Short mmCIF file of C-alpha atoms in Angstrom, two decimals:
data_model
loop_
_atom_site.label_atom_id
_atom_site.label_comp_id
_atom_site.label_asym_id
_atom_site.label_seq_id
_atom_site.Cartn_x
_atom_site.Cartn_y
_atom_site.Cartn_z
CA UNK A 211 18.97 5.75 -5.97
CA UNK A 212 16.21 4.80 -3.58
CA UNK A 213 13.50 2.28 -4.39
CA UNK A 214 10.08 3.69 -5.17
CA UNK A 215 8.63 2.19 -2.02
CA UNK A 216 10.22 3.12 1.26
CA UNK A 217 8.65 0.21 3.03
CA UNK A 218 6.42 -2.70 2.38
CA UNK A 219 6.17 -4.32 5.77
CA UNK A 220 3.79 -7.16 6.39
CA UNK A 221 1.91 -7.52 9.64
CA UNK A 222 1.75 -11.26 8.97
CA UNK A 223 3.57 -13.25 11.64
CA UNK A 224 6.18 -14.32 12.49
CA UNK A 225 8.36 -11.29 11.79
CA UNK A 226 11.82 -11.90 10.35
CA UNK A 227 13.46 -10.18 13.35
CA UNK A 228 13.26 -10.36 17.14
CA UNK A 229 12.74 -14.14 17.28
CA UNK A 230 9.57 -13.59 15.24
CA UNK A 231 8.29 -10.76 17.47
CA UNK A 232 9.82 -7.79 15.63
CA UNK A 233 10.64 -4.94 18.04
CA UNK A 234 8.13 -6.07 20.69
CA UNK A 235 10.51 -7.99 22.97
CA UNK A 236 13.16 -5.27 23.09
CA UNK A 237 11.12 -2.06 22.90
CA UNK A 238 7.65 -2.79 24.26
CA UNK A 239 7.71 -5.84 26.51
CA UNK A 240 9.64 -4.12 29.35
CA UNK A 241 6.89 -1.52 29.87
CA UNK A 242 4.16 -4.12 29.44
CA UNK A 243 5.88 -6.26 32.07
CA UNK A 244 6.15 -3.23 34.41
CA UNK A 245 2.44 -2.40 34.01
CA UNK A 246 1.42 -5.98 34.69
CA UNK A 247 3.76 -6.40 37.69
CA UNK A 248 2.33 -3.25 39.27
CA UNK A 249 -1.27 -4.21 38.50
CA UNK A 250 -1.89 -1.01 36.53
CA UNK A 251 -5.27 -0.57 34.87
CA UNK A 252 -4.22 -0.90 31.22
CA UNK A 253 -5.72 -2.01 27.92
CA UNK A 254 -3.76 -2.96 24.84
CA UNK A 255 -4.44 -1.98 21.23
CA UNK A 256 -2.34 -1.99 18.10
CA UNK A 257 -2.25 0.54 15.28
CA UNK A 258 -4.81 -1.38 13.23
CA UNK A 259 -7.31 -1.39 16.11
CA UNK A 260 -6.96 2.40 16.47
CA UNK A 261 -7.31 2.86 12.71
CA UNK A 262 -10.43 0.65 12.59
CA UNK A 263 -12.06 2.17 15.72
CA UNK A 264 -10.87 5.76 16.26
CA UNK A 265 -13.27 6.17 19.20
CA UNK A 266 -11.33 3.50 21.09
CA UNK A 267 -8.88 6.08 22.43
CA UNK A 268 -11.66 8.32 23.74
CA UNK A 269 -12.61 5.60 26.21
CA UNK A 270 -9.24 5.90 27.97
CA UNK A 271 -7.42 8.52 30.04
CA UNK A 272 -4.03 8.06 28.40
CA UNK A 273 -2.36 6.55 25.36
CA UNK A 274 1.19 5.23 25.63
CA UNK A 275 3.19 4.91 22.43
CA UNK A 276 5.91 2.35 23.07
CA UNK A 277 9.22 1.73 21.37
CA UNK A 278 9.84 2.65 17.77
CA UNK A 279 6.36 3.87 16.75
CA UNK A 280 7.52 5.35 13.45
CA UNK A 281 4.86 4.42 10.89
CA UNK A 282 1.43 6.08 11.21
CA UNK A 283 -1.56 6.04 8.89
CA UNK A 284 -3.86 9.02 8.46
CA UNK A 285 -6.59 7.18 10.38
CA UNK A 286 -4.29 6.50 13.34
CA UNK A 287 -3.00 10.06 13.42
CA UNK A 288 -6.53 11.53 13.18
CA UNK A 289 -7.67 9.29 16.07
CA UNK A 290 -4.80 10.38 18.33
CA UNK A 291 -5.26 14.04 17.39
CA UNK A 292 -8.96 13.84 18.22
CA UNK A 293 -8.20 12.07 21.50
CA UNK A 294 -5.69 14.71 22.61
CA UNK A 295 -8.22 17.40 21.71
CA UNK A 296 -10.71 15.65 24.00
CA UNK A 297 -8.23 15.67 26.90
CA UNK A 298 -6.71 12.21 26.54
CA UNK A 299 -3.04 12.28 27.60
CA UNK A 300 -0.44 10.85 25.21
CA UNK A 301 3.11 9.78 26.15
CA UNK A 302 5.79 8.66 23.71
CA UNK A 303 8.42 6.22 25.04
CA UNK A 304 10.68 6.19 22.00
CA UNK A 305 12.14 8.39 19.29
CA UNK A 306 11.07 8.74 15.65
CA UNK A 307 7.35 8.52 16.44
CA UNK A 308 4.97 9.68 13.70
CA UNK A 309 7.80 9.85 11.18
CA UNK A 310 6.69 7.68 8.25
CA UNK A 311 3.37 8.49 6.56
CA UNK A 312 1.91 5.09 5.64
CA UNK A 313 -1.32 3.42 4.68
CA UNK A 314 -2.43 -0.16 4.90
CA UNK A 315 -3.56 -2.39 2.07
CA UNK A 316 -4.45 -6.05 1.73
CA UNK A 317 -1.87 -8.82 1.56
CA UNK A 318 -2.63 -12.35 0.33
CA UNK A 319 -3.54 -13.18 3.97
CA UNK A 320 -6.16 -10.49 4.50
CA UNK A 321 -7.19 -6.85 4.71
CA UNK A 322 -4.81 -4.20 6.10
CA UNK A 323 -1.88 -6.61 6.38
CA UNK A 324 0.66 -4.61 4.33
CA UNK A 325 2.13 -1.24 5.30
CA UNK A 326 2.97 0.97 2.31
CA UNK A 327 5.00 4.18 2.19
CA UNK A 328 6.21 5.61 -1.13
CA UNK A 329 9.31 7.83 -1.06
CA UNK A 330 7.75 10.29 -3.51
CA UNK A 331 4.05 11.19 -3.74
CA UNK A 332 4.23 11.10 -7.53
CA UNK A 333 5.14 7.40 -7.36
CA UNK A 334 2.13 6.52 -5.22
CA UNK A 335 -0.69 5.05 -7.36
CA UNK A 336 -3.21 6.89 -5.14
CA UNK A 337 -1.73 10.28 -6.02
CA UNK A 338 -4.58 12.32 -7.50
CA UNK A 339 -7.10 9.63 -6.52
CA UNK A 340 -9.36 9.84 -3.47
CA UNK A 341 -8.29 11.34 -0.13
CA UNK A 342 -4.95 13.19 -0.47
CA UNK A 343 -4.24 12.26 3.16
CA UNK A 344 -3.91 8.62 2.12
CA UNK A 345 -1.21 9.42 -0.46
CA UNK A 346 2.13 8.61 1.14
CA UNK A 347 5.25 10.68 0.63
CA UNK A 348 7.96 9.09 2.75
CA UNK A 349 7.51 11.21 5.90
CA UNK A 350 4.76 13.18 7.57
CA UNK A 351 7.00 16.26 7.31
CA UNK A 352 6.84 15.94 3.50
CA UNK A 353 3.05 16.34 3.74
CA UNK A 354 3.38 19.57 5.71
CA UNK A 355 2.22 17.80 8.88
CA UNK A 356 5.37 16.76 10.76
CA UNK A 357 4.91 14.56 13.81
CA UNK A 358 6.22 17.42 15.93
CA UNK A 359 2.89 19.23 15.48
CA UNK A 360 1.31 16.50 17.58
CA UNK A 361 4.10 15.41 19.93
CA UNK A 362 6.24 18.55 20.17
CA UNK A 363 9.56 16.97 19.25
CA UNK A 364 11.19 16.08 15.97
CA UNK A 365 13.33 13.21 14.70
CA UNK A 366 17.00 14.18 14.29
CA UNK A 367 18.64 10.99 13.07
CA UNK A 368 20.23 7.82 14.36
CA UNK A 369 23.30 6.89 16.37
CA UNK A 370 25.53 4.11 15.11
CA UNK A 371 24.83 0.45 15.87
CA UNK A 372 25.47 -0.15 19.59
CA UNK A 373 26.32 3.51 20.28
CA UNK A 374 24.72 5.12 23.35
CA UNK A 375 24.80 8.71 24.56
CA UNK A 376 23.90 10.39 27.83
CA UNK A 377 20.62 12.25 28.34
CA UNK A 378 21.34 15.65 29.84
CA UNK A 379 18.46 17.62 31.31
CA UNK A 380 18.45 21.34 30.57
CA UNK A 381 16.29 21.82 33.68
CA UNK A 382 17.20 19.17 36.27
CA UNK A 383 14.72 20.73 38.72
CA UNK A 384 11.76 19.56 36.61
CA UNK A 385 9.49 17.04 38.37
CA UNK A 386 10.40 14.20 36.04
CA UNK A 387 14.05 14.33 37.18
CA UNK A 388 13.25 14.42 40.92
CA UNK A 389 15.49 12.04 42.87
CA UNK A 390 17.38 11.10 39.70
CA UNK A 391 20.71 12.04 41.24
CA UNK A 392 21.66 14.74 38.76
CA UNK A 393 21.12 16.29 35.39
CA UNK A 394 22.75 13.54 33.29
CA UNK A 395 21.65 9.93 32.83
CA UNK A 396 24.53 8.04 31.18
CA UNK A 397 24.01 5.80 28.13
CA UNK A 398 20.23 6.32 28.05
CA UNK A 399 19.97 7.40 24.39
CA UNK A 400 20.48 4.73 21.75
CA UNK A 401 19.51 4.25 18.11
CA UNK A 402 17.05 6.98 17.01
CA UNK A 403 17.27 10.50 18.43
CA UNK A 404 14.60 13.19 18.81
CA UNK A 405 14.92 16.74 20.11
CA UNK A 406 12.81 19.78 20.89
#
């Protein structure tokens, strides 16, 4: 049987993984390094900043979701949905985005430091209380609002530890594959897998 809570992750640092940096060094730092090396005009914000100031995204031309951006609160999702409706471009650089429906709550170190996601809405103490959008139910799909309604693709599952698969383009003439040398990029897919 599964525990009542799917996750109870703390934003308090250091993380237990990634030499204290969580997924940042492996999944996000390479693109940050690229942007900085090429002097791109970028700003940085985390999920909590977007949740606290939804208008933040409207002051930008694009939003890049890096790495394993699985856990989204209602406030974060509403902010990105509003931004895309206003013409802000959004690009996802990892699979399993907008999968877990979470909310934040205080930890002993401060407000919004704990991420909570109950596996079953009936187990969530907020069920029947306040905004139904804040009641977690394991995944966004279980709320009737799968992440695919915003990003167009859906989470399929995971590959085994250390397993990689090729990415094969169904239309290798598309602009994004120009000068790639073919329709297959070997060993590009690893860990989580999405599809259209």
